[in-house]
Amino acid sequence: MNVLPPVPSGAPRRFAPRPVGLDQFPSLLRETAALIGAAPVRLCGLFLLVFLPIQLLPNLPYVAMPLRATLASVGFAGFFAALESVRQRRAATIMDMAQPWRLPADKLVLLVASGLLPLLAVLLVWWVDLGGSELDAFLGGRAADETLAMRQQIEFVVIFNLVGMPLLFIQPLSVLFSWSASRTLSANLLAWVANWRWALVLTLVSIPVAIGLDSFDPASAPELVLSLLSEIAVEIGLCAFTLILLQRSLQ
């Protein structure tokens, strides 16, 4: 599979992604495994450059969740650039991970918005569920119990994934093509419309997996390590599968 070469912003190019059938799952899975297997240690190390800062970010009042969403949306775009380098049989480097931070301002805004929009939807649901004062106390770090109840954790996973579903290809498209933000968004919608069944499948798979990982309460250091490794493996696998799906759709 050959990725289309980056083109200058505004340059004419027909973008017509084709639907990828659900029956192609075995071959997509094989290509995903081959992509990860081509550089597993390097990809895992680069992924941790995004994953660890998000996990270790202090619970700053009001800004912690938006900061995590911003770091994730921009950082994972860099991981897609690293995956594409491996797919092109090049050595992925930190420079690939830094690529999104060098994008034009409008594309950075698009990436940040793609992470904040699902978060805003979650906060709206929490506001309806918890009430304004209790939500404010939680976000401000003034709640007696600063951990969310299982109900709110499930709401977060379900709403975040459902609202983010139409934005599935924003991150890889942002680093694969040097288009403007508006054209990148349009390309994402075209790719999503062509492959909405896959977007739905990935979302319906991600939700129970994420709920299962979030609900697991490790009681020992080995269990904590196992939980983190499972989450890392799932995230890397989903990113790689999404990239392979997108590239298959562009053939």
Coordinates of C-alpha atoms in Angstrom, one line a residue:
M1 CA 0.0 0.0 0.0
N2 CA 1.3 3.4 -1.0
V3 CA 0.3 6.5 1.0
L4 CA -0.5 9.5 -1.1
P5 CA 2.3 12.0 -0.9
P6 CA 1.6 15.2 1.1
V7 CA 0.4 18.0 -1.0
P8 CA 0.5 21.8 -0.4
S9 CA -2.5 23.2 1.4
G10 CA -5.2 24.0 -1.1
A11 CA -3.6 22.1 -4.0
P12 CA -6.3 20.2 -6.0
R13 CA -6.4 16.5 -5.4
R14 CA -9.4 14.2 -5.7
F15 CA -10.0 12.5 -2.4
A16 CA -12.4 9.5 -2.8
P17 CA -12.0 6.9 -0.1
R18 CA -13.7 3.6 -0.8
P19 CA -15.6 1.4 1.6
V20 CA -13.7 -1.4 3.2
G21 CA -15.9 -4.5 3.7
L22 CA -16.2 -6.1 7.1
D23 CA -15.2 -9.3 5.5
Q24 CA -11.7 -7.9 5.1
F25 CA -11.2 -8.1 8.9
P26 CA -8.7 -11.1 8.7
S27 CA -6.4 -9.4 6.3
L28 CA -6.7 -6.1 8.2
L29 CA -5.8 -7.9 11.4
R30 CA -2.8 -9.6 9.7
E31 CA -1.5 -6.2 8.4
T32 CA -2.0 -4.6 11.8
A33 CA 0.0 -7.4 13.5
A34 CA 2.7 -7.1 10.9
L35 CA 2.9 -3.4 11.4
I36 CA 3.3 -3.7 15.1
G37 CA 5.6 -6.7 14.8
A38 CA 7.9 -4.7 12.5
A39 CA 9.1 -2.5 15.4
P40 CA 7.3 -3.5 18.6
V41 CA 9.9 -2.2 21.1
R42 CA 10.4 1.1 19.3
L43 CA 6.6 1.7 18.8
C44 CA 6.0 0.9 22.5
G45 CA 8.7 3.3 23.6
L46 CA 7.3 6.1 21.4
F47 CA 3.8 5.4 22.6
L48 CA 4.9 5.8 26.2
L49 CA 6.1 9.3 25.3
V50 CA 2.4 10.2 25.0
F51 CA 0.9 7.7 27.4
L52 CA 3.0 8.4 30.5
P53 CA 2.6 12.3 30.6
I54 CA -1.1 11.9 30.3
Q55 CA -1.2 9.3 33.1
L56 CA 1.2 11.3 35.4
L57 CA -0.4 14.7 34.8
P58 CA -1.3 16.1 38.2
N59 CA -5.0 16.5 39.0
L60 CA -5.0 20.3 38.6
P61 CA -8.4 21.9 39.4
Y62 CA -10.5 22.4 36.3
V63 CA -7.7 22.1 33.8
A64 CA -6.5 18.5 34.2
M65 CA -9.1 16.9 32.0
P66 CA -8.9 19.4 29.2
L67 CA -5.1 19.1 29.3
R68 CA -5.2 15.3 29.1
A69 CA -7.6 15.5 26.2
T70 CA -5.3 18.0 24.4
L71 CA -2.2 15.9 25.0
A72 CA -3.9 12.8 23.9
S73 CA -5.4 14.3 20.7
V74 CA -2.1 15.9 19.6
G75 CA 0.2 13.2 21.0
F76 CA -1.6 10.3 19.3
A77 CA -1.5 12.1 16.0
G78 CA 2.3 11.9 16.4
F79 CA 2.0 8.2 17.1
F80 CA 0.1 7.8 13.9
A81 CA 3.1 9.5 12.1
A82 CA 5.4 7.0 13.8
L83 CA 3.2 4.1 12.7
E84 CA 3.2 5.4 9.1
S85 CA 7.0 5.6 9.2
V86 CA 7.2 1.9 10.2
R87 CA 4.6 1.1 7.6
Q88 CA 6.8 2.8 5.0
R89 CA 9.8 0.7 6.3
R90 CA 11.5 3.6 7.9
A91 CA 12.7 3.9 11.4
A92 CA 10.2 5.8 13.5
T93 CA 11.8 8.5 15.6
I94 CA 10.9 11.2 18.1
M95 CA 10.8 13.6 15.2
D96 CA 7.8 11.7 13.9
M97 CA 6.1 12.1 17.3
A98 CA 6.9 15.8 17.2
Q99 CA 5.3 16.3 13.8
P100 CA 1.8 17.4 15.0
W101 CA 3.4 20.1 17.2
R102 CA 4.9 21.6 14.0
L103 CA 1.6 21.7 12.1
P104 CA 0.0 25.0 11.2
A105 CA -2.1 26.7 13.9
D106 CA -5.5 25.8 12.2
K107 CA -4.6 22.1 12.2
L108 CA -3.5 22.2 15.8
V109 CA -6.8 23.8 16.7
L110 CA -8.6 21.0 14.8
L111 CA -6.7 18.3 16.7
V112 CA -7.3 20.0 20.0
A113 CA -11.0 20.4 19.2
S114 CA -11.3 16.8 18.2
G115 CA -10.2 15.9 21.8
L116 CA -12.2 18.6 23.6
L117 CA -15.5 18.1 21.8
P118 CA -16.1 14.6 23.3
L119 CA -15.0 15.8 26.7
L120 CA -17.5 18.7 26.6
A121 CA -20.2 16.2 25.8
V122 CA -19.2 14.1 28.8
L123 CA -19.2 17.1 31.1
L124 CA -22.7 18.0 29.8
V125 CA -23.9 14.5 30.7
W126 CA -22.3 14.7 34.1
W127 CA -23.9 18.1 34.7
V128 CA -27.3 16.6 34.0
D129 CA -26.6 13.6 36.1
L130 CA -24.7 15.0 39.1
G131 CA -25.9 18.6 39.1
G132 CA -23.9 21.8 38.7
S133 CA -22.6 22.2 42.2
E134 CA -21.4 18.6 42.6
L135 CA -19.8 18.6 39.2
D136 CA -18.1 21.9 40.0
A137 CA -16.8 20.5 43.3
F138 CA -15.4 17.4 41.5
L139 CA -13.7 19.4 38.8
G140 CA -12.3 21.9 41.3
G141 CA -10.9 19.2 43.5
R142 CA -13.2 20.0 46.4
A143 CA -15.3 16.8 46.4
A144 CA -15.1 14.6 49.5
D145 CA -14.5 11.6 47.2
E146 CA -12.4 12.7 44.2
T147 CA -12.9 9.4 42.4
L148 CA -15.8 9.0 40.1
A149 CA -18.5 6.4 40.8
M150 CA -18.8 3.5 38.4
R151 CA -21.8 5.1 36.8
Q152 CA -19.9 8.3 35.8
Q153 CA -16.9 6.2 34.6
I154 CA -19.2 4.3 32.3
E155 CA -20.8 7.5 31.1
F156 CA -17.4 8.9 30.3
V157 CA -16.4 5.9 28.3
V158 CA -19.6 5.6 26.4
I159 CA -20.2 9.3 25.6
F160 CA -16.5 10.0 24.8
N161 CA -16.3 7.1 22.3
L162 CA -19.7 7.8 20.7
V163 CA -19.1 11.5 20.2
G164 CA -15.6 10.9 19.0
M165 CA -16.7 8.2 16.5
P166 CA -17.2 10.6 13.5
L167 CA -13.7 12.0 14.2
L168 CA -12.0 8.6 13.8
F169 CA -9.6 9.6 11.0
I170 CA -8.8 13.2 12.1
Q171 CA -5.4 12.3 13.7
P172 CA -3.9 10.2 11.0
L173 CA -5.1 12.5 8.2
S174 CA -3.6 15.5 10.0
V175 CA -0.1 14.1 9.7
L176 CA -0.4 12.2 6.4
F177 CA -1.5 15.2 4.3
S178 CA -0.4 18.9 4.5
W179 CA -4.0 20.1 3.9
S180 CA -5.7 22.9 5.7
A181 CA -7.8 22.1 8.8
S182 CA -11.1 22.5 6.8
R183 CA -9.9 20.1 4.1
T184 CA -8.6 17.7 6.7
L185 CA -12.0 17.7 8.4
S186 CA -13.8 17.2 5.1
A187 CA -11.5 14.3 4.2
N188 CA -12.2 12.8 7.6
L189 CA -15.9 13.0 7.1
L190 CA -15.6 11.4 3.6
A191 CA -13.5 8.6 5.0
W192 CA -15.9 8.1 7.9
V193 CA -19.0 8.0 5.6
A194 CA -17.3 5.4 3.4
N195 CA -16.3 3.3 6.5
W196 CA -19.0 4.1 9.1
R197 CA -19.5 0.4 9.7
W198 CA -15.9 0.0 10.8
A199 CA -16.2 3.1 12.9
L200 CA -19.2 1.7 14.7
V201 CA -17.6 -1.7 15.2
L202 CA -14.4 -0.1 16.6
T203 CA -16.5 2.0 18.9
L204 CA -18.6 -0.9 20.1
V205 CA -15.5 -2.9 20.8
S206 CA -13.6 0.0 22.5
I207 CA -16.4 0.8 24.9
P208 CA -16.6 -2.6 26.8
V209 CA -12.9 -3.0 26.7
A210 CA -12.3 0.4 28.2
I211 CA -15.0 -0.2 30.8
G212 CA -13.4 -3.5 31.7
L213 CA -9.9 -1.9 32.0
D214 CA -11.2 1.0 34.1
S215 CA -13.2 -1.2 36.4
F216 CA -10.2 -3.4 37.2
D217 CA -8.8 -2.5 40.6
P218 CA -5.3 -3.8 40.9
A219 CA -4.5 -5.0 44.4
S220 CA -0.7 -5.5 43.8
A221 CA 2.2 -4.2 41.8
P222 CA 2.1 -7.1 39.3
E223 CA -1.6 -6.5 38.7
L224 CA -1.0 -2.8 38.2
V225 CA 1.7 -3.6 35.7
L226 CA -0.6 -6.0 33.9
S227 CA -3.4 -3.5 33.8
L228 CA -1.1 -0.8 32.3
L229 CA 0.4 -3.2 29.8
S230 CA -3.1 -4.3 28.7
E231 CA -4.2 -0.7 28.2
I232 CA -1.0 0.1 26.2
A233 CA -1.5 -3.0 24.0
V234 CA -5.1 -2.1 23.3
E235 CA -4.4 1.5 22.4
I236 CA -1.4 0.6 20.2
G237 CA -3.5 -2.1 18.5
L238 CA -6.5 0.3 17.8
C239 CA -4.2 3.0 16.4
A240 CA -2.4 0.6 14.1
F241 CA -5.7 -1.0 13.0
T242 CA -7.2 2.5 12.3
L243 CA -4.2 3.5 10.2
I244 CA -4.3 0.2 8.2
L245 CA -8.0 0.7 7.7
L246 CA -7.5 4.2 6.4
Q247 CA -4.7 3.2 4.0
R248 CA -6.8 0.3 2.7
S249 CA -9.7 2.7 2.1
L250 CA -7.3 5.1 0.1
Q251 CA -6.0 2.4 -2.3

